[in-house]
PDB file of C-alpha atoms and ligand atoms in Angstrom:
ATOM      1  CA  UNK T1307      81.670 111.218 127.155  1.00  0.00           C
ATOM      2  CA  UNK T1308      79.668 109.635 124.217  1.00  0.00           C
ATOM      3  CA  UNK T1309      81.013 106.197 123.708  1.00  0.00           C
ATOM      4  CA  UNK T1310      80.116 104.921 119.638  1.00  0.00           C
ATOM      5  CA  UNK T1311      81.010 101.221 119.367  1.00  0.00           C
ATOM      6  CA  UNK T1312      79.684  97.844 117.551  1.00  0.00           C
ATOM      7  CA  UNK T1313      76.538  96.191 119.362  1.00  0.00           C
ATOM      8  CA  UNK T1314      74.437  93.362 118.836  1.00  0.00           C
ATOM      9  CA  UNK T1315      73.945  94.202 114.853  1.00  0.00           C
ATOM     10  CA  UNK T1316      77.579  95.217 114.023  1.00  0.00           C
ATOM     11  CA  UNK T1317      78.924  91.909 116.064  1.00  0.00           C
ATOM     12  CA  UNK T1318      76.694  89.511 114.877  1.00  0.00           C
ATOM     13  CA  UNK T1319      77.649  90.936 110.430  1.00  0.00           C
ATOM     14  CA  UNK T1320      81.322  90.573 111.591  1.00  0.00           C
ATOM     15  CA  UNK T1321      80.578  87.163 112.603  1.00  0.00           C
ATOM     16  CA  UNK T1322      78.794  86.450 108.833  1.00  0.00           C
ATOM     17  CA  UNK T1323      81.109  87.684 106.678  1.00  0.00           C
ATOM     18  CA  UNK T1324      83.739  85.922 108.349  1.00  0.00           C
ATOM     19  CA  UNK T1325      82.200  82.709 107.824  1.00  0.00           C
ATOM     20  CA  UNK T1326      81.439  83.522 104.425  1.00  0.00           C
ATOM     21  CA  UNK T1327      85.239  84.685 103.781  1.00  0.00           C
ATOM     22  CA  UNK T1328      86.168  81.097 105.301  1.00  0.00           C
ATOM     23  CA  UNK T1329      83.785  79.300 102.924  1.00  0.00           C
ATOM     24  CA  UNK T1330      84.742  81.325 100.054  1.00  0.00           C
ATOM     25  CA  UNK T1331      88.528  80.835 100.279  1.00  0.00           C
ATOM     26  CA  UNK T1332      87.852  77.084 100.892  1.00  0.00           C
ATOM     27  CA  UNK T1333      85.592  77.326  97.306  1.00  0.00           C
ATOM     28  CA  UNK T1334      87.943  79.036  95.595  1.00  0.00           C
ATOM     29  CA  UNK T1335      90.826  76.392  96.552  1.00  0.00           C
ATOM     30  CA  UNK T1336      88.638  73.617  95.576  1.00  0.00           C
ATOM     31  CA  UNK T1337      88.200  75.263  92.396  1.00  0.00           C
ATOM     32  CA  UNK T1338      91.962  75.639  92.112  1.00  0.00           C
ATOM     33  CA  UNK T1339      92.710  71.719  92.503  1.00  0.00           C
ATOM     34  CA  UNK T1340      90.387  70.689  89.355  1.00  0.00           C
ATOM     35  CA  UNK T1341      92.739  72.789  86.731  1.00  0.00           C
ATOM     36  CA  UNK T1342      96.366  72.458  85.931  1.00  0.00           C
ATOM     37  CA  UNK T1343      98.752  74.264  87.968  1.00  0.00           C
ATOM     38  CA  UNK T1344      99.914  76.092  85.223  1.00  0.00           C
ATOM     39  CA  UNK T1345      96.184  77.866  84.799  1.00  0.00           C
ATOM     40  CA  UNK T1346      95.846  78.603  88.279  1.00  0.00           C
ATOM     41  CA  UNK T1347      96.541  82.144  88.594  1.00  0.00           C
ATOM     42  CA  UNK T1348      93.845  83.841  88.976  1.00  0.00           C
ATOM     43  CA  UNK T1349      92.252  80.750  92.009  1.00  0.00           C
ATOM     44  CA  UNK T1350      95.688  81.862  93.429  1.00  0.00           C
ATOM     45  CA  UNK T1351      94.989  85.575  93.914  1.00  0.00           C
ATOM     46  CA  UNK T1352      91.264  85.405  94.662  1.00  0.00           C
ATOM     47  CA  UNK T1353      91.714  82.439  97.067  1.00  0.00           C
ATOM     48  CA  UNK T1354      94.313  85.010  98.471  1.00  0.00           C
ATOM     49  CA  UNK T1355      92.038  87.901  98.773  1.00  0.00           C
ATOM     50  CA  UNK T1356      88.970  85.976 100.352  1.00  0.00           C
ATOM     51  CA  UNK T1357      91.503  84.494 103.086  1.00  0.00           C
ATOM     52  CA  UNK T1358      92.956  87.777 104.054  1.00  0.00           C
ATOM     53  CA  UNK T1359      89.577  89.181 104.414  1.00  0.00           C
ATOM     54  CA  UNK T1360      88.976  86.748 106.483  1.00  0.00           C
ATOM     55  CA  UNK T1361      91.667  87.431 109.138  1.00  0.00           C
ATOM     56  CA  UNK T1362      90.687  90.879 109.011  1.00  0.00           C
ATOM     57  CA  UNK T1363      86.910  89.701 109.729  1.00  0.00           C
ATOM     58  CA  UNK T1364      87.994  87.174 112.415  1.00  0.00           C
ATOM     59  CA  UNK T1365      89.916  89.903 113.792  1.00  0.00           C
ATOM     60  CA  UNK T1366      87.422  92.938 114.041  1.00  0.00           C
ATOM     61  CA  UNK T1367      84.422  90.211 115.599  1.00  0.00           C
ATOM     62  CA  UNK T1368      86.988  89.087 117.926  1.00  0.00           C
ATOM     63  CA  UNK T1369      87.605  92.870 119.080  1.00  0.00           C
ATOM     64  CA  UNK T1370      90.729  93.329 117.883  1.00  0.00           C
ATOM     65  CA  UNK T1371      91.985  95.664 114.791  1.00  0.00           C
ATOM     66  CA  UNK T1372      90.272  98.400 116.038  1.00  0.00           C
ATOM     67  CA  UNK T1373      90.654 101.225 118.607  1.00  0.00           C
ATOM     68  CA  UNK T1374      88.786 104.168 119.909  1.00  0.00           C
ATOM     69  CA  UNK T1375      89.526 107.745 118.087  1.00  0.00           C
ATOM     70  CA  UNK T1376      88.604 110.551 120.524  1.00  0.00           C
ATOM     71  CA  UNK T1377      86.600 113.027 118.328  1.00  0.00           C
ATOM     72  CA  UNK T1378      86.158 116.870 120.366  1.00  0.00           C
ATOM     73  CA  UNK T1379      83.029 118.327 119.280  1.00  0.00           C
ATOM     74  CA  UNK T1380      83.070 122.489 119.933  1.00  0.00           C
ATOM     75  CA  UNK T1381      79.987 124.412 120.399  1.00  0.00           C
ATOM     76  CA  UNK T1382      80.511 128.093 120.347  1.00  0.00           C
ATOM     77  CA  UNK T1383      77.804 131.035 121.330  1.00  0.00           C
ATOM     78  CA  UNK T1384      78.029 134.100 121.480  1.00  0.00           C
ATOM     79  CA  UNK T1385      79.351 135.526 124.209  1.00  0.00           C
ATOM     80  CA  UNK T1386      79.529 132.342 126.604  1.00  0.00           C
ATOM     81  CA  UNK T1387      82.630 130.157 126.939  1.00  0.00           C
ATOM     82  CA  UNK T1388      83.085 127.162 124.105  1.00  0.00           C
ATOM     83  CA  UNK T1389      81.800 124.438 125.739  1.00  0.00           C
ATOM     84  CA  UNK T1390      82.700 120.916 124.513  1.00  0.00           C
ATOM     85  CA  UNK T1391      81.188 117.210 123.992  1.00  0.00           C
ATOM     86  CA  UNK T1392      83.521 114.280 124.023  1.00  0.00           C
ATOM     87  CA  UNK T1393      82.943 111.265 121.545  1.00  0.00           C
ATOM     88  CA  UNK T1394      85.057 108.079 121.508  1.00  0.00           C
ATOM     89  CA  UNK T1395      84.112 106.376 118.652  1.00  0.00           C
ATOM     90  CA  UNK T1396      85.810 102.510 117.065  1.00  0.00           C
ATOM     91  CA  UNK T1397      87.634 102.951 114.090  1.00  0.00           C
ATOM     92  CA  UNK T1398      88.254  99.620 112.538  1.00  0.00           C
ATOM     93  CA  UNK T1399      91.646  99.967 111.375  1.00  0.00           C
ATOM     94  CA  UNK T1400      92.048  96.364 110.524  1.00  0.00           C
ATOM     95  CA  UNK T1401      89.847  97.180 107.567  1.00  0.00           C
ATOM     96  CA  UNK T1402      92.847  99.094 106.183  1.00  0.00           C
ATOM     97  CA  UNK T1403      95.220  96.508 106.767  1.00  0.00           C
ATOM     98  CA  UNK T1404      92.816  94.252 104.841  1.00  0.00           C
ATOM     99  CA  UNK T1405      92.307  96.420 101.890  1.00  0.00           C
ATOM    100  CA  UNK T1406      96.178  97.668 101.480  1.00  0.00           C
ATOM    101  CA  UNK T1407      96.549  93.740 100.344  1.00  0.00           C
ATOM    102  CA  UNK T1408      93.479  92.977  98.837  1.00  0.00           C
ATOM    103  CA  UNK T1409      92.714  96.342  96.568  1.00  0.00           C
ATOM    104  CA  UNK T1410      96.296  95.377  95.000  1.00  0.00           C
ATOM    105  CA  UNK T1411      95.264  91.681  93.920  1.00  0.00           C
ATOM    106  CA  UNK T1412      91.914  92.358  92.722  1.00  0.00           C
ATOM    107  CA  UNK T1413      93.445  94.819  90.413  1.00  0.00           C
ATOM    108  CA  UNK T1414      96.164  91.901  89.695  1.00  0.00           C
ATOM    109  CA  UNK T1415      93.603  90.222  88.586  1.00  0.00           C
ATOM    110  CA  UNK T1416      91.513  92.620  86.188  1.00  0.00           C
ATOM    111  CA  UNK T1417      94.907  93.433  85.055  1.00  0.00           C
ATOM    112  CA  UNK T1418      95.981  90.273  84.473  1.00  0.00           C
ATOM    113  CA  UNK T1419      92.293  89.598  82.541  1.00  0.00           C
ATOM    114  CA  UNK T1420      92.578  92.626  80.261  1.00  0.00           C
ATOM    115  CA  UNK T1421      96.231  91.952  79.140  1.00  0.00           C
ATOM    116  CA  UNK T1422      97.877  95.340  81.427  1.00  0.00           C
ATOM    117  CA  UNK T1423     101.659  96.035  80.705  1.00  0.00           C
ATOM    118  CA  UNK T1424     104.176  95.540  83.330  1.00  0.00           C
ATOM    119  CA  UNK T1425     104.441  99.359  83.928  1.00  0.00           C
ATOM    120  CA  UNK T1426     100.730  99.767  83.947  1.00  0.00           C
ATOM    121  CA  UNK T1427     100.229  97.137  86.633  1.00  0.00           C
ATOM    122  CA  UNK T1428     103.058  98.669  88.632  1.00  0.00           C
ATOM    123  CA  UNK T1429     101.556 102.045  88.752  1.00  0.00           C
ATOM    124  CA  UNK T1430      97.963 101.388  89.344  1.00  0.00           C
ATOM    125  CA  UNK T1431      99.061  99.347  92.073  1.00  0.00           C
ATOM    126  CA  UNK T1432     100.816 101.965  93.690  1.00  0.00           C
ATOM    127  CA  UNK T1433      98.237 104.549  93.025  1.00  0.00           C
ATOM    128  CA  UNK T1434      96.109 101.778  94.629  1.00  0.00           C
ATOM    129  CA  UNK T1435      98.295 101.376  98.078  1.00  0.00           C
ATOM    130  CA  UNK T1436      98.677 105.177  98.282  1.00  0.00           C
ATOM    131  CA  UNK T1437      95.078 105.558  98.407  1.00  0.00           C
ATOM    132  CA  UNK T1438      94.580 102.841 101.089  1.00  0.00           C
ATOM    133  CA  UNK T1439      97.431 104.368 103.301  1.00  0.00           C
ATOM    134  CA  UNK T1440      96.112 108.298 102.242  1.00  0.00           C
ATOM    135  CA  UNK T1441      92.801 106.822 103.457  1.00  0.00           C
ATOM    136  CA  UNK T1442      94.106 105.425 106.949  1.00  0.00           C
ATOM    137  CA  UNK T1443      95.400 108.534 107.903  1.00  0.00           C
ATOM    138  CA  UNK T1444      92.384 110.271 107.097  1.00  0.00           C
ATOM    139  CA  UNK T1445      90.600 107.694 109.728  1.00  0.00           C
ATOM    140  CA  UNK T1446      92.999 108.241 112.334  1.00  0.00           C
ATOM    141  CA  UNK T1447      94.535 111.654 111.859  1.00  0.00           C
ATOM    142  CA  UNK T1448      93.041 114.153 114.242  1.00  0.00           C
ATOM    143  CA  UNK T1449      89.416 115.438 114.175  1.00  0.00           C
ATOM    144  CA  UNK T1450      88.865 118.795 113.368  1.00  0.00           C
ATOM    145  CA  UNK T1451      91.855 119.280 111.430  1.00  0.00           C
ATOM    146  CA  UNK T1452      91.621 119.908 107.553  1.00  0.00           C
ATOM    147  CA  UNK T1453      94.247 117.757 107.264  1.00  0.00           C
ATOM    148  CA  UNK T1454      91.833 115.062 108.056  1.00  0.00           C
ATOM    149  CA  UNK T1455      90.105 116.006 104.674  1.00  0.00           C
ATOM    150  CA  UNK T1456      93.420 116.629 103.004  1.00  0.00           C
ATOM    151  CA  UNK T1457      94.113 113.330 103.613  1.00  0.00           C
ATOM    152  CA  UNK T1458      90.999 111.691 102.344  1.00  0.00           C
ATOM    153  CA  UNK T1459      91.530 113.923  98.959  1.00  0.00           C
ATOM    154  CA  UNK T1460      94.608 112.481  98.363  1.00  0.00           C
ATOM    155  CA  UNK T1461      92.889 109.294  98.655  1.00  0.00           C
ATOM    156  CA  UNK T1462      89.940 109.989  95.932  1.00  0.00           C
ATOM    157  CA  UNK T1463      92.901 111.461  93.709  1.00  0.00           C
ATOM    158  CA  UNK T1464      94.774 108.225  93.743  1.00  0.00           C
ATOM    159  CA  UNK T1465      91.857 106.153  93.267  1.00  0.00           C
ATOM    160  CA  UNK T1466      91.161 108.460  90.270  1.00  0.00           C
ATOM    161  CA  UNK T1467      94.560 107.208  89.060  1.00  0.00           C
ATOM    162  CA  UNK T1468      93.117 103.666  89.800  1.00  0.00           C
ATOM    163  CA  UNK T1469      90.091 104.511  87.787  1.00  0.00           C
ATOM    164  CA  UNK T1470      91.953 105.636  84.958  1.00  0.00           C
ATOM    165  CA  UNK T1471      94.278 102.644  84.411  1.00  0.00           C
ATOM    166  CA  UNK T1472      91.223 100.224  84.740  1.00  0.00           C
ATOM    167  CA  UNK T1473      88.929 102.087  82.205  1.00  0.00           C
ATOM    168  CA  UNK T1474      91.509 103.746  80.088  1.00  0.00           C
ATOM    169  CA  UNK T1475      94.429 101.479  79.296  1.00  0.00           C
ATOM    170  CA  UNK T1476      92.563  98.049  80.950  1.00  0.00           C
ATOM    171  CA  UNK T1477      89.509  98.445  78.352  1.00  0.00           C
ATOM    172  CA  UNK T1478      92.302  99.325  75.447  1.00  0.00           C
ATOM    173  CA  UNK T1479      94.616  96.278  76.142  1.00  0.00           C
ATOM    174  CA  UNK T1480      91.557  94.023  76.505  1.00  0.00           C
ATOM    175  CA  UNK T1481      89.763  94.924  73.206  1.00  0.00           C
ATOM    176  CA  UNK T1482      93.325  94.108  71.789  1.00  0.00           C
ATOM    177  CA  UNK T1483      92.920  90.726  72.844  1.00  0.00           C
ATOM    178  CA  UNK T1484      89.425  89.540  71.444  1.00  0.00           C
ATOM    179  CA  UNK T1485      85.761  90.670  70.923  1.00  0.00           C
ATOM    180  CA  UNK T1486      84.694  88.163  74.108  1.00  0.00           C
ATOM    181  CA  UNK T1487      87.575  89.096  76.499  1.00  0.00           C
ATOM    182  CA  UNK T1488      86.790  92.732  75.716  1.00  0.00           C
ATOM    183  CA  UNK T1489      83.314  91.996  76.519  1.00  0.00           C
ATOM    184  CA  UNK T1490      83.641  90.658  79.985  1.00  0.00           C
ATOM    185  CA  UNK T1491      86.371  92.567  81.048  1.00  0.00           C
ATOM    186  CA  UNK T1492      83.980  95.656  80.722  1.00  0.00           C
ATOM    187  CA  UNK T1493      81.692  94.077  82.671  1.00  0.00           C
ATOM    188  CA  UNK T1494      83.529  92.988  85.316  1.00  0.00           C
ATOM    189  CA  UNK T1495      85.716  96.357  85.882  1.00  0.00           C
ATOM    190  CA  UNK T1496      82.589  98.435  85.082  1.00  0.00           C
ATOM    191  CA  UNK T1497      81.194  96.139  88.336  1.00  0.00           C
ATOM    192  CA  UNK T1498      84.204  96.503  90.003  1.00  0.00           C
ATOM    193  CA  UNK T1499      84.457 100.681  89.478  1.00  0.00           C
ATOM    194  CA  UNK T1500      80.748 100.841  90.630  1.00  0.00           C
ATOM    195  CA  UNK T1501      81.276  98.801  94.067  1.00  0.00           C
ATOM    196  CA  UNK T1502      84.776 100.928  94.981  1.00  0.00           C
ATOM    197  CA  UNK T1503      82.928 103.637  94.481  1.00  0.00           C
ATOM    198  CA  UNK T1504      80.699 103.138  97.091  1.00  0.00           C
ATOM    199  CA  UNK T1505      83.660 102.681  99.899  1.00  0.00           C
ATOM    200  CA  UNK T1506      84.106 106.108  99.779  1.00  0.00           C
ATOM    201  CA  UNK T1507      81.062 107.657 100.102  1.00  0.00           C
ATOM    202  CA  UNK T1508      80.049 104.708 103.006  1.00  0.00           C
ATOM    203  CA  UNK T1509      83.690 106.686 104.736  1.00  0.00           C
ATOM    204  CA  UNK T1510      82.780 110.284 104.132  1.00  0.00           C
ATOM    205  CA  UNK T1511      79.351 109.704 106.200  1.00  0.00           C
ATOM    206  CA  UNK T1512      80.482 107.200 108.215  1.00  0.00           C
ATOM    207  CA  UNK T1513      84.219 108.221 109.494  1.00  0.00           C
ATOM    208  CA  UNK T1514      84.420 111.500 107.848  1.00  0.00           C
ATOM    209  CA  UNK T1515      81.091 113.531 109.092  1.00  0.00           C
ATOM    210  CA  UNK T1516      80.064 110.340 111.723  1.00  0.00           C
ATOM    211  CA  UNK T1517      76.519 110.695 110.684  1.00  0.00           C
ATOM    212  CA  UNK T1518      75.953 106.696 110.242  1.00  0.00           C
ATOM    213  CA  UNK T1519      76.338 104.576 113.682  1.00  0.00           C
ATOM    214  CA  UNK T1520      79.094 101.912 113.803  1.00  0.00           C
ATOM    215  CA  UNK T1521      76.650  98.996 113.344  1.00  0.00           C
ATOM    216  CA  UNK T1522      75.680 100.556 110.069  1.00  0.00           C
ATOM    217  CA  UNK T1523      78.989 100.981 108.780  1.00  0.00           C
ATOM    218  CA  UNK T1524      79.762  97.714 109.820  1.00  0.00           C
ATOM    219  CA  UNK T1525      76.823  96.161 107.559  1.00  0.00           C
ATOM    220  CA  UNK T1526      77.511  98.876 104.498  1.00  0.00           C
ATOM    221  CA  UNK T1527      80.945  97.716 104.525  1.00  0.00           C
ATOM    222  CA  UNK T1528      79.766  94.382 104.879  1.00  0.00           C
ATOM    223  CA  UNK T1529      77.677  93.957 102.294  1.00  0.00           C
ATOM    224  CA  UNK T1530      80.273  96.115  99.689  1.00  0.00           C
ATOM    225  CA  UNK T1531      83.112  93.343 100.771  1.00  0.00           C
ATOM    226  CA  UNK T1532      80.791  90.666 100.013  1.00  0.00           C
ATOM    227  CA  UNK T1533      80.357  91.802  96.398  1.00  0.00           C
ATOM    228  CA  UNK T1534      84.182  92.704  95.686  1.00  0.00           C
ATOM    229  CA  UNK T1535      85.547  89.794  96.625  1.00  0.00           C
ATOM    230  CA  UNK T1536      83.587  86.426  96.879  1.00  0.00           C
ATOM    231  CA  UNK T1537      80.821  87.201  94.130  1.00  0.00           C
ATOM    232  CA  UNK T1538      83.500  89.125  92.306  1.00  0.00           C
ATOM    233  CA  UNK T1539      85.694  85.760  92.504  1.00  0.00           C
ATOM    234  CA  UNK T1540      83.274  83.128  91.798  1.00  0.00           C
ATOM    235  CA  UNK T1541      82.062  85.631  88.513  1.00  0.00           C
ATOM    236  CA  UNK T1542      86.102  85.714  87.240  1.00  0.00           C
ATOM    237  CA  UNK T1543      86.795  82.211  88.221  1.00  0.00           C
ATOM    238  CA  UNK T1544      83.271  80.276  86.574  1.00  0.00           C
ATOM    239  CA  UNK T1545      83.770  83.098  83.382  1.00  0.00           C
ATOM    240  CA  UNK T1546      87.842  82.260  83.394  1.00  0.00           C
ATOM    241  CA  UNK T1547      86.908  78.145  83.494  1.00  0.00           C
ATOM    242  CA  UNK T1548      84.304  78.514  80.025  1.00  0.00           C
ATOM    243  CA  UNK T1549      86.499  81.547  78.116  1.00  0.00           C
ATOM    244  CA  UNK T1550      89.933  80.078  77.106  1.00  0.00           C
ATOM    245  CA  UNK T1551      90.660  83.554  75.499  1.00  0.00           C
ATOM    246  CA  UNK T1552      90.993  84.392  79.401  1.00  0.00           C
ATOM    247  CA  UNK T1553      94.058  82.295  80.101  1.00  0.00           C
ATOM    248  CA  UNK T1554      97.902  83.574  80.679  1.00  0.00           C
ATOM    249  CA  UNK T1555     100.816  82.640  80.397  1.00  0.00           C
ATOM    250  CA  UNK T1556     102.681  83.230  83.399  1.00  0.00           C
TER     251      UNK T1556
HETATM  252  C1  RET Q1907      88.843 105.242 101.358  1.00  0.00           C
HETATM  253  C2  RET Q1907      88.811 106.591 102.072  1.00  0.00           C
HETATM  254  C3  RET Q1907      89.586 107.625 101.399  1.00  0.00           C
HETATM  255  C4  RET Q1907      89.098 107.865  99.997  1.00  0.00           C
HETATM  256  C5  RET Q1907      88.934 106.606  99.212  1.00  0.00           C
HETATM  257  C6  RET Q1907      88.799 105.378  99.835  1.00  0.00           C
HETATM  258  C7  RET Q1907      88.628 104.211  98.939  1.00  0.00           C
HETATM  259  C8  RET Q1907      88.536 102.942  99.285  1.00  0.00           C
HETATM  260  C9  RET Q1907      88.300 101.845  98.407  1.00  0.00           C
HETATM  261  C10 RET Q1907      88.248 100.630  98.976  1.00  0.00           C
HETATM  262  C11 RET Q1907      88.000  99.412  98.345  1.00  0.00           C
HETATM  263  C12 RET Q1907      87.943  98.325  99.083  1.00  0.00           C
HETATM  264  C13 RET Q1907      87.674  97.002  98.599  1.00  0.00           C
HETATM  265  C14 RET Q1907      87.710  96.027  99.504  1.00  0.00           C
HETATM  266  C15 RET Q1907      87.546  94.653  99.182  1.00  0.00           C
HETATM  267  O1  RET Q1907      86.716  93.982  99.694  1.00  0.00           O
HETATM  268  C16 RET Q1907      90.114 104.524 101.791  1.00  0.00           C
HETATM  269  C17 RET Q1907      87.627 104.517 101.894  1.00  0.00           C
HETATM  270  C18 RET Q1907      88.900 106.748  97.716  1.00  0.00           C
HETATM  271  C19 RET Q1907      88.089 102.046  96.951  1.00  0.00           C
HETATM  272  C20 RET Q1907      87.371  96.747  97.194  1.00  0.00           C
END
């Protein structure tokens, strides 16, 4: 059999964005003691997203949160017996575990920034989990099935639903607020929509047809984690310290 694991590469980019999800979370804390309690929502949920990464980081480079997936690959000719190749290839499910908590706060947070209703918050969240979850069992469900594509449709349908609430009613509620709010909070979800994005394309070659290697998918992901959470957080947090329009009272 075919064995498709993390080497040198992938091991080493585990390694780094741990250590920057440690340095961020300790950032975003420091940032958090130099305002009142009362304004320090947002530090709160970022400093909570960049320390959960972190676990998940410390736990893929330590060689845990993952397993193997054993993928069948069927040749058929004509006329001679199917033959078969066997793959075993990592699928880092801590990722999943990761993202089920973080995807919810960062939308906390844009929601939070753009002035979202109670019920708006609710159900983007949920549309948020279900695509996480819809997502996992796409990665571990079993090969060759079209439920493994089912799965992942579900997936791109929720995070259509995701979409929606964050351009639709988050862009709405935040031009109700003021001119500047308005301003960044298109920028930052119009950031945010652009790196998601990219998750599930990186999954469709990487898990979904396998044509990236593990080490590459461990740096795509990488780098996409690195831009939606700690340069996401330090952009909200510095723009949140200069824009008093952002604060809330909660
Ligand atoms: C999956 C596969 C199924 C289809 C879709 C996906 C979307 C994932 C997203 C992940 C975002 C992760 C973030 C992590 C933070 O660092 C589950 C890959 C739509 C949007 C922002």
């Amino acid at each position: 059999p075919e064995y498709q694991h993390a080497h040198h590469d992938g091991k080493t980019t585990l390694w780094v964005v741990f250590v920057i999800m440690v340095i961020a979370s300790a950032v975003f804390a420091a940032m958090s003691w130099r305002v009142p309690v009362s304004k320090r929502l947002y530090h709160v949920i970022t400093t909570l997203i960049t320390t959960f990464a972190a676990i998940s980081y410390f736990a893929m480079a330590t060689g845990h949160g993952v397993s193997y997936k054993h993928i069948r690959v069927r040749h058929s000719h004509n006329h001679v017996p199917d033959t078969y190749d066997d793959i075993y290839r990592q699928v880092f499910w801590a990722r999943y575990v990761d993202w089920s908590l973080t995807t919810p706060l960062l939308l906390l947070d844009l929601s939070l920034l753009a002035g979202l209703s109670g019920a708006h918050i609710l159900m983007a969240v949920v549309a948020d989990i279900i695509m996480i979850l819809t997502g996992l069992f796409a990665a571990l469900g079993s090969e060759g099935t079209p439920q493994k594509w089912g799965w992942y449709a579900i997936a791109c349908i929720a995070y259509l639903v995701v979409i929606w609430h964050l351009a639709i009613n988050g862009r709405a509620q935040a031009a109700a607020k003021s001119q500047k709010v308005a301003s960044f909070f298109f920028a930052i979800a119009g950031f945010t929509i652009v790196v998601w994005t990219a998750y599930p394309i990186v999954w469709g070659i990487a898990d979904g047809s396998r044509k990236m290697s593990v080490d590459a998918e461990i740096i795509a992901y990488a780098v996409l984690d690195v831009l939606a959470k700690p340069i996401f957080g330090l952009w909200l947090l510095f723009t949140h310290a200069k824009m008093p329009e952002t604060n809330i009272d909660l």
